[in-house]
PDB file of C-alpha atoms in Angstrom:
ATOM      1  CA  MET Q   1    -163.129-100.874   1.848  1.00  0.00           C
ATOM      2  CA  ALA Q   2    -166.132-100.435   4.143  1.00  0.00           C
ATOM      3  CA  LEU Q   3    -167.815-103.791   4.556  1.00  0.00           C
ATOM      4  CA  GLU Q   4    -171.285-103.823   6.035  1.00  0.00           C
ATOM      5  CA  THR Q   5    -173.849-106.506   6.717  1.00  0.00           C
ATOM      6  CA  LEU Q   6    -177.193-106.065   5.021  1.00  0.00           C
ATOM      7  CA  PHE Q   7    -180.432-107.725   6.114  1.00  0.00           C
ATOM      8  CA  ILE Q   8    -182.806-107.844   3.182  1.00  0.00           C
ATOM      9  CA  CYS Q   9    -186.481-108.771   3.075  1.00  0.00           C
ATOM     10  CA  GLN Q  10    -187.391-109.839  -0.491  1.00  0.00           C
ATOM     11  CA  PRO Q  11    -191.145-110.187  -1.070  1.00  0.00           C
ATOM     12  CA  TYR Q  12    -192.778-112.033  -3.990  1.00  0.00           C
ATOM     13  CA  ILE Q  13    -196.282-111.787  -5.403  1.00  0.00           C
ATOM     14  CA  LEU Q  14    -198.061-114.049  -7.873  1.00  0.00           C
ATOM     15  CA  GLY Q  15    -197.983-112.778 -11.448  1.00  0.00           C
ATOM     16  CA  LYS Q  16    -200.835-112.988 -13.940  1.00  0.00           C
ATOM     17  CA  ARG Q  17    -199.846-116.490 -15.051  1.00  0.00           C
ATOM     18  CA  GLY Q  18    -199.223-117.759 -11.529  1.00  0.00           C
ATOM     19  CA  GLY Q  19    -195.461-117.282 -11.573  1.00  0.00           C
ATOM     20  CA  LEU Q  20    -193.616-115.530  -8.768  1.00  0.00           C
ATOM     21  CA  LYS Q  21    -192.807-111.889  -9.335  1.00  0.00           C
ATOM     22  CA  PRO Q  22    -190.190-110.185  -7.090  1.00  0.00           C
ATOM     23  CA  GLN Q  23    -191.145-106.893  -5.509  1.00  0.00           C
ATOM     24  CA  PRO Q  24    -188.664-104.202  -4.434  1.00  0.00           C
ATOM     25  CA  PRO Q  25    -186.373-105.500  -1.675  1.00  0.00           C
ATOM     26  CA  ILE Q  26    -186.460-103.803   1.727  1.00  0.00           C
ATOM     27  CA  SER Q  27    -183.220-103.378   3.664  1.00  0.00           C
ATOM     28  CA  TYR Q  28    -182.999-103.410   7.472  1.00  0.00           C
ATOM     29  CA  LYS Q  29    -180.245-102.658   9.971  1.00  0.00           C
ATOM     30  CA  THR Q  30    -180.827-105.785  12.075  1.00  0.00           C
ATOM     31  CA  GLU Q  31    -181.806-109.403  11.536  1.00  0.00           C
ATOM     32  CA  PRO Q  32    -184.762-109.277  13.982  1.00  0.00           C
ATOM     33  CA  GLN Q  33    -186.235-106.288  12.124  1.00  0.00           C
ATOM     34  CA  ALA Q  34    -186.085-108.118   8.778  1.00  0.00           C
ATOM     35  CA  LEU Q  35    -187.520-111.342  10.232  1.00  0.00           C
ATOM     36  CA  GLN Q  36    -190.370-109.477  11.929  1.00  0.00           C
ATOM     37  CA  ARG Q  37    -191.237-107.621   8.720  1.00  0.00           C
ATOM     38  CA  ALA Q  38    -191.306-110.875   6.733  1.00  0.00           C
ATOM     39  CA  SER Q  39    -193.705-112.437   9.245  1.00  0.00           C
ATOM     40  CA  ARG Q  40    -195.984-109.392   9.116  1.00  0.00           C
ATOM     41  CA  MET Q  41    -196.026-109.466   5.311  1.00  0.00           C
ATOM     42  CA  MET Q  42    -197.079-113.111   5.310  1.00  0.00           C
ATOM     43  CA  GLU Q  43    -199.719-112.567   8.006  1.00  0.00           C
ATOM     44  CA  GLY Q  44    -201.138-109.634   6.030  1.00  0.00           C
ATOM     45  CA  GLY Q  45    -201.681-111.817   2.979  1.00  0.00           C
ATOM     46  CA  SER Q  46    -200.356-109.223   0.536  1.00  0.00           C
ATOM     47  CA  VAL Q  47    -197.495-111.447  -0.676  1.00  0.00           C
ATOM     48  CA  ALA Q  48    -197.128-115.046  -1.849  1.00  0.00           C
ATOM     49  CA  GLY Q  49    -193.761-115.449  -0.146  1.00  0.00           C
ATOM     50  CA  VAL Q  50    -190.775-113.700   1.402  1.00  0.00           C
ATOM     51  CA  ASP Q  51    -187.058-114.409   1.588  1.00  0.00           C
ATOM     52  CA  VAL Q  52    -184.924-112.889   4.338  1.00  0.00           C
ATOM     53  CA  VAL Q  53    -181.223-112.846   3.561  1.00  0.00           C
ATOM     54  CA  ARG Q  54    -178.021-111.633   5.172  1.00  0.00           C
ATOM     55  CA  GLN Q  55    -175.388-110.313   2.808  1.00  0.00           C
ATOM     56  CA  THR Q  56    -171.977-108.781   3.380  1.00  0.00           C
ATOM     57  CA  ALA Q  57    -171.224-105.995   0.950  1.00  0.00           C
ATOM     58  CA  ASP Q  58    -169.142-102.967   0.121  1.00  0.00           C
ATOM     59  CA  PRO Q  59    -171.783-100.840  -1.619  1.00  0.00           C
ATOM     60  CA  GLU Q  60    -169.274 -98.107  -2.512  1.00  0.00           C
ATOM     61  CA  MET Q  61    -167.207-100.609  -4.516  1.00  0.00           C
ATOM     62  CA  GLY Q  62    -170.221-102.591  -5.758  1.00  0.00           C
ATOM     63  CA  ASP Q  63    -168.922-105.805  -4.147  1.00  0.00           C
ATOM     64  CA  TYR Q  64    -171.580-108.157  -2.765  1.00  0.00           C
ATOM     65  CA  ASP Q  65    -171.030-111.615  -1.256  1.00  0.00           C
ATOM     66  CA  GLU Q  66    -173.475-114.428  -1.895  1.00  0.00           C
ATOM     67  CA  PRO Q  67    -176.646-114.008   0.171  1.00  0.00           C
ATOM     68  CA  GLU Q  68    -177.223-116.307   3.144  1.00  0.00           C
ATOM     69  CA  PHE Q  69    -180.880-117.271   3.482  1.00  0.00           C
ATOM     70  CA  LEU Q  70    -182.107-116.735   7.042  1.00  0.00           C
ATOM     71  CA  GLN Q  71    -185.787-117.490   6.455  1.00  0.00           C
ATOM     72  CA  ARG Q  72    -187.981-118.522   3.517  1.00  0.00           C
ATOM     73  CA  LEU Q  73    -191.729-118.178   3.968  1.00  0.00           C
ATOM     74  CA  GLY Q  74    -194.564-119.122   1.627  1.00  0.00           C
ATOM     75  CA  SER Q  75    -193.959-119.528  -2.097  1.00  0.00           C
ATOM     76  CA  VAL Q  76    -190.422-118.515  -3.013  1.00  0.00           C
ATOM     77  CA  PRO Q  77    -188.178-119.339  -6.000  1.00  0.00           C
ATOM     78  CA  LYS Q  78    -186.091-122.491  -5.796  1.00  0.00           C
ATOM     79  CA  VAL Q  79    -182.425-121.935  -5.005  1.00  0.00           C
ATOM     80  CA  GLU Q  80    -179.820-124.003  -6.795  1.00  0.00           C
ATOM     81  CA  ASN Q  81    -176.836-125.104  -4.709  1.00  0.00           C
TER      82      ASN Q  81
END
């Protein structure tokens, strides 16, 4: 079992009816890289919002822990607790 920590930047755009539409997630090796990318996306105005999450996973086995939100910028989906 090879656990690794993933840092994922999940961008969202506005769909035709104004709803949020997820775009392909982007994975980074470090938290600062993911946070910096999210800030640049928001500054560029190409996305409505961005989530940055940390997730522990064993991709070979397909096991993924619940994501931990590190930063939520702009318009992002509500998260139920």
